[in-house]
Short mmCIF file of C-alpha atoms in Angstrom, two decimals:
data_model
loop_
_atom_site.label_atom_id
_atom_site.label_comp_id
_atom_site.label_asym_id
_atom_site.label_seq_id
_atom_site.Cartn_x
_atom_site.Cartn_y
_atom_site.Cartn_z
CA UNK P 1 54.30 -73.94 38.42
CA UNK P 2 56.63 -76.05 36.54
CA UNK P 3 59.08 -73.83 34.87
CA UNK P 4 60.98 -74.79 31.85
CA UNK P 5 64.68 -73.40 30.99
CA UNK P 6 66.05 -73.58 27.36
CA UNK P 7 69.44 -73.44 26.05
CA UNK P 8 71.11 -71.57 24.43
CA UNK P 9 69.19 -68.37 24.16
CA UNK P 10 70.49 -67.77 20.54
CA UNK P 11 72.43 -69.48 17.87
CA UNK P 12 73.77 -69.19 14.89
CA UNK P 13 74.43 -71.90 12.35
CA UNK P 14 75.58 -72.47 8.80
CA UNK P 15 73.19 -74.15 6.37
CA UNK P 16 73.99 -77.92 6.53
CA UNK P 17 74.78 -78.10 10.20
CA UNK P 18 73.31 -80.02 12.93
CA UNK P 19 71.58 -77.93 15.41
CA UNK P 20 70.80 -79.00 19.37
CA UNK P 21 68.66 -76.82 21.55
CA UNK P 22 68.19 -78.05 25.25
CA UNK P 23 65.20 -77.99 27.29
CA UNK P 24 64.97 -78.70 31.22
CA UNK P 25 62.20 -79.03 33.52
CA UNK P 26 62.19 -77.80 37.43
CA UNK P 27 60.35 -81.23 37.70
CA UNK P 28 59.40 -84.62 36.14
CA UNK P 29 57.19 -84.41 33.58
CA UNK P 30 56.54 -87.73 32.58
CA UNK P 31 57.88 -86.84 29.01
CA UNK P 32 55.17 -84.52 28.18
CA UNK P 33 57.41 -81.95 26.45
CA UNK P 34 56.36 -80.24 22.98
CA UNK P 35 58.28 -78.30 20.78
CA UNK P 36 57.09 -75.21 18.49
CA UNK P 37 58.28 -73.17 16.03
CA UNK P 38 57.58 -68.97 15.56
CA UNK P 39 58.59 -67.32 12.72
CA UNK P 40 58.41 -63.51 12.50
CA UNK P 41 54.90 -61.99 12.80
CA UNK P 42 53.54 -65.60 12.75
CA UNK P 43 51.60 -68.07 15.54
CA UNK P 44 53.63 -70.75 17.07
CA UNK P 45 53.45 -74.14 14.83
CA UNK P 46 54.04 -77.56 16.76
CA UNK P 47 56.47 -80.10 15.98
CA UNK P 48 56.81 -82.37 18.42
CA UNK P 49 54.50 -83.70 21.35
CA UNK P 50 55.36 -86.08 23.82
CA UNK P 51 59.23 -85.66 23.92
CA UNK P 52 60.07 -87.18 20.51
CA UNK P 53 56.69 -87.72 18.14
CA UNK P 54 56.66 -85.64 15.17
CA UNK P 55 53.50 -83.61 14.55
CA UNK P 56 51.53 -84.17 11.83
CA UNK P 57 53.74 -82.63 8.43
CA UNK P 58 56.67 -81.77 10.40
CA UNK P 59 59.99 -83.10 8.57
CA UNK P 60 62.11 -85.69 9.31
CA UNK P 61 64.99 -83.51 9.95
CA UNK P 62 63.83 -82.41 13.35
CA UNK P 63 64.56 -85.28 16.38
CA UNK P 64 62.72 -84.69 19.78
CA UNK P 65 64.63 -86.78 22.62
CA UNK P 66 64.65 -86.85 26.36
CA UNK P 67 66.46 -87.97 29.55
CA UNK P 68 64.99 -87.63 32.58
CA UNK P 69 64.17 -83.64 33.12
CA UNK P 70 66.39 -82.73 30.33
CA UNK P 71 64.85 -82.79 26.75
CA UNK P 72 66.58 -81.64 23.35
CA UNK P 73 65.27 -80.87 19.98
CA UNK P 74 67.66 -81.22 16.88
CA UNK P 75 67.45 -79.72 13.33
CA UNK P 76 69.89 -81.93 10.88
CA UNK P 77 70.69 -79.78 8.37
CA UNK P 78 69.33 -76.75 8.71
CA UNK P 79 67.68 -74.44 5.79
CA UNK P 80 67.72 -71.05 6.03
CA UNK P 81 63.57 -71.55 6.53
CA UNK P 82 64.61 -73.44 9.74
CA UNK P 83 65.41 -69.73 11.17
CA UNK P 84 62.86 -68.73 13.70
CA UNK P 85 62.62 -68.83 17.36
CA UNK P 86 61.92 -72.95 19.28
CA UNK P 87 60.15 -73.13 22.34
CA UNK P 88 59.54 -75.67 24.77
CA UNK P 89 56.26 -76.41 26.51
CA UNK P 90 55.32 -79.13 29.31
CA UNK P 91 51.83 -80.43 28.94
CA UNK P 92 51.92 -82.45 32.16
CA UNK P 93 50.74 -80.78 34.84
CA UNK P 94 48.31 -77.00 34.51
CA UNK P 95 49.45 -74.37 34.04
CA UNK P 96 50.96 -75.12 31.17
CA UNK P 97 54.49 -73.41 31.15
CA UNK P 98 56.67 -72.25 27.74
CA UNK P 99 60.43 -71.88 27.53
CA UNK P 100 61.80 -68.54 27.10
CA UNK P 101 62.71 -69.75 23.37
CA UNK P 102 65.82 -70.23 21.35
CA UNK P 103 66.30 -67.88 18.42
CA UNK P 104 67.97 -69.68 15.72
CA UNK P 105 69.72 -68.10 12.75
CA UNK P 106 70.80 -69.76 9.47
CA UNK I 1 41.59 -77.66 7.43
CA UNK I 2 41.13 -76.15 10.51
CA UNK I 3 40.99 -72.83 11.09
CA UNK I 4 41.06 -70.31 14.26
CA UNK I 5 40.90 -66.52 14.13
CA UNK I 6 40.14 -63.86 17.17
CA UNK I 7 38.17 -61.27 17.01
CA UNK I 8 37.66 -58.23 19.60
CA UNK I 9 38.40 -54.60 20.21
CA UNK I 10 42.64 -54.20 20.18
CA UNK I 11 42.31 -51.14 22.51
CA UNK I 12 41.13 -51.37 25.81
CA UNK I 13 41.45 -48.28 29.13
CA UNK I 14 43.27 -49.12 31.59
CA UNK I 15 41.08 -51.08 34.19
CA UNK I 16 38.67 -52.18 31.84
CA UNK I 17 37.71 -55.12 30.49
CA UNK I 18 39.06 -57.22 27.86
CA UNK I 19 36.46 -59.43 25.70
CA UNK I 20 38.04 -61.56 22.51
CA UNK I 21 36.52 -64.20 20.76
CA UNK I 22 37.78 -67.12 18.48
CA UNK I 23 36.00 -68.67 15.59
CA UNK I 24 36.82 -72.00 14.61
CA UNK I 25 35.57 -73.44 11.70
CA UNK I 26 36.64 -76.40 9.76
CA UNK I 27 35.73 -78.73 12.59
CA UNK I 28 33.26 -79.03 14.86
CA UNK I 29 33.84 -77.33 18.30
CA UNK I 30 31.80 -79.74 20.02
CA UNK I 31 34.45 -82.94 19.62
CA UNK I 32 36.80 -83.81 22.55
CA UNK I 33 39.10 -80.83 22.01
CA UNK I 34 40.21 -78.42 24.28
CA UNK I 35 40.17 -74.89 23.54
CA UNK I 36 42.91 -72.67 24.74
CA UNK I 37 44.01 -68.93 25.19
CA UNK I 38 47.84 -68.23 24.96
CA UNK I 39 49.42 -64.68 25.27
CA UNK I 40 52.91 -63.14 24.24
CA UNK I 41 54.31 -60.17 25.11
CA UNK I 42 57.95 -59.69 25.11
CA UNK I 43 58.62 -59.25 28.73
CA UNK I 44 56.94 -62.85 29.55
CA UNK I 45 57.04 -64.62 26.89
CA UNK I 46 54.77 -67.20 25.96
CA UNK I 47 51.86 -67.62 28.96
CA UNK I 48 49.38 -70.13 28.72
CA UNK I 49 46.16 -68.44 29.80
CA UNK I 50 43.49 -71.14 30.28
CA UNK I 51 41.32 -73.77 28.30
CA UNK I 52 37.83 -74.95 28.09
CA UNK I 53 36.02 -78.23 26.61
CA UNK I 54 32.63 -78.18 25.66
CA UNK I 55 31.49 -79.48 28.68
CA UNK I 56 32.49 -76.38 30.28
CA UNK I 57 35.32 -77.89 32.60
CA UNK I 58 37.47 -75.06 32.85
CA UNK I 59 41.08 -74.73 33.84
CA UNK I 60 42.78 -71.31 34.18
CA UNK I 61 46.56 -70.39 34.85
CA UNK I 62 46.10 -69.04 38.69
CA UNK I 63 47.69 -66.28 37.69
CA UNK I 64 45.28 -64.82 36.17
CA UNK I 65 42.63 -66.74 37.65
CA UNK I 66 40.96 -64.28 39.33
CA UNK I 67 40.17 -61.81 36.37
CA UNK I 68 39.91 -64.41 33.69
CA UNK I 69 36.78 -66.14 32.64
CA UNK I 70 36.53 -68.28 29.62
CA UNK I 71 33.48 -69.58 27.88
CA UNK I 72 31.98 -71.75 24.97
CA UNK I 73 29.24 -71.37 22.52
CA UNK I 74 29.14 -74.51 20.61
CA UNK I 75 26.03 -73.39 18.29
CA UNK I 76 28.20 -70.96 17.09
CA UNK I 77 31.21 -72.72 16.66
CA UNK I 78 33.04 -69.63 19.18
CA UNK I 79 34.90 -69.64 22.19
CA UNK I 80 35.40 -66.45 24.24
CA UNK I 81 38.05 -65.24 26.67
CA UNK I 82 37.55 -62.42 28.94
CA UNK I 83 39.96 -60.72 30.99
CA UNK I 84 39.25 -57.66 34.07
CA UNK I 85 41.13 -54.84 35.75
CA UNK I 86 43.05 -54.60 32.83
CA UNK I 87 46.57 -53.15 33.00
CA UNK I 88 49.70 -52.05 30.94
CA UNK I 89 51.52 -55.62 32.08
CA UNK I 90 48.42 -56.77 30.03
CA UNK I 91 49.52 -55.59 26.93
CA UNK I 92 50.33 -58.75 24.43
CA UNK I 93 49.72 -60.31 21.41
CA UNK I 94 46.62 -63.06 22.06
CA UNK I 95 46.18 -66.27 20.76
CA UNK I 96 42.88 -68.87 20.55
CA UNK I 97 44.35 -72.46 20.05
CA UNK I 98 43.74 -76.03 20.00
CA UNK I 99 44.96 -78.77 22.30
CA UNK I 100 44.01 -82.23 21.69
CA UNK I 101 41.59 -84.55 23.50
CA UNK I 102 44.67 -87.02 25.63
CA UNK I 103 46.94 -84.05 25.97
CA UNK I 104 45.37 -80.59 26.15
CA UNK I 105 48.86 -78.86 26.42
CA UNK I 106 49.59 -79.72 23.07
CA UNK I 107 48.26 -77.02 21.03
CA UNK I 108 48.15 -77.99 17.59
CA UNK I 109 46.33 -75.33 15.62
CA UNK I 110 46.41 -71.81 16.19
CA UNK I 111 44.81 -68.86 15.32
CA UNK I 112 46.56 -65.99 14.00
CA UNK I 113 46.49 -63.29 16.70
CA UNK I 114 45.43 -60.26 17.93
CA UNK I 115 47.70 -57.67 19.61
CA UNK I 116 45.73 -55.52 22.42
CA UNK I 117 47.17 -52.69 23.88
CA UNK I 118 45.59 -51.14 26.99
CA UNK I 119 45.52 -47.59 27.05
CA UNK I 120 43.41 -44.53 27.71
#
């Protein structure tokens, strides 16, 4: 299985601030990498598919990029409703494997 | 707008059998969508459990491959996950999604979830 590794595990951030979580991949995945977003007690919500293509409704204050095996998501300035937990996902090859998510307070 | 929502019994004994189903509604079931389980429990995380398209191509993760079987019922708009031998490492919240046609992974829609807890 491909496993995916996120970075940090938790952050904390004032509202305003620019926010980078990191995302790497044990192998290429051809830039299939998607992003979601979990609030408390709720299902995951995409953002991003693809490395850096905003879902459907998603602002334009999240940024999806990627460099090789390492991908990134940024927030640019963050709303306290931008607190929840991000995961990672690669899409390229089945199973499809999560990251172990990035909890992100504002 | 698309909708998903599971359905099934949230208790199940300890190696028993677990059967959930998700409705979808607000789109037809029979398009080129894929049609995914997901569970999350807070010792694994996230695991992607397997996916089905109405032609009933199948993929499943193999680690759960052998005691997971997931099925279609286009009439009815349903798909249907069902997991064996059922154990405490079991235990999670599960979720019915959507991936797209050109990139199953990519769940778009999800349902709301159902938390099961296997107990006797």
């Amino acid at each position: 299985d491909i496993q995916m590794t996120q970075s940090p595990s938790s952050l904390s951030a004032s509202v305003g601030d620019e926010v980078t979580i990191t995302c790497r991949s044990s192998q290429n995945i051809n830039g299939s990498l998607n992003w979601y977003q979990q609030k408390p007690g709720k299902a995951p919500k995409a953002l991003i598919y693809g490395a850096s293509n905003l879902h459907s409704g998603v602002p334009l204050t999240f940024t999806g990029r990627a460099s090789g095996t390492l991908f990134s998501l940024t927030i640019s300035g963050v709303q306290p409703d931008d607190s929840a937990v991000y995961y990672c996902q690669q899409s390229y090859i089945p199973p499809w494997t999560f990251g172990q998510g990035t909890k992100v307070e504002i | 707008q698309v909708h998903l929502q599971e359905s099934g019994p949230g208790l199940v004994k300890p190696s028993g059998t677990l059967s959930l189903t998700c409705s979808v509604s607000g789109i037809s079931i029979a398009n080129s969508n894929w049609w995914s389980w997901v569970r999350q429990s807070p010792g694994k995380g996230l695991e992607w459990i397997g996916e089905i398209h109405l032609t009933g191509l199948t993929y499943y993760n193999p680690s759960l491959m052998s005691r997971v079987t997931i099925s279609i019922d286009g009439p009815k708009s349903q798909f249907s996950l069902k997991v064996t031998s059922m154990t405490a490492s079991d235990e999670a919240l599960y979720y019915c999604a959507r991936g797209w046609p050109t990139n199953p992974g990519f769940l778009d829609i999800w349902g709301q979830g159902t938390r099961v807890i296997v107990s006797s």
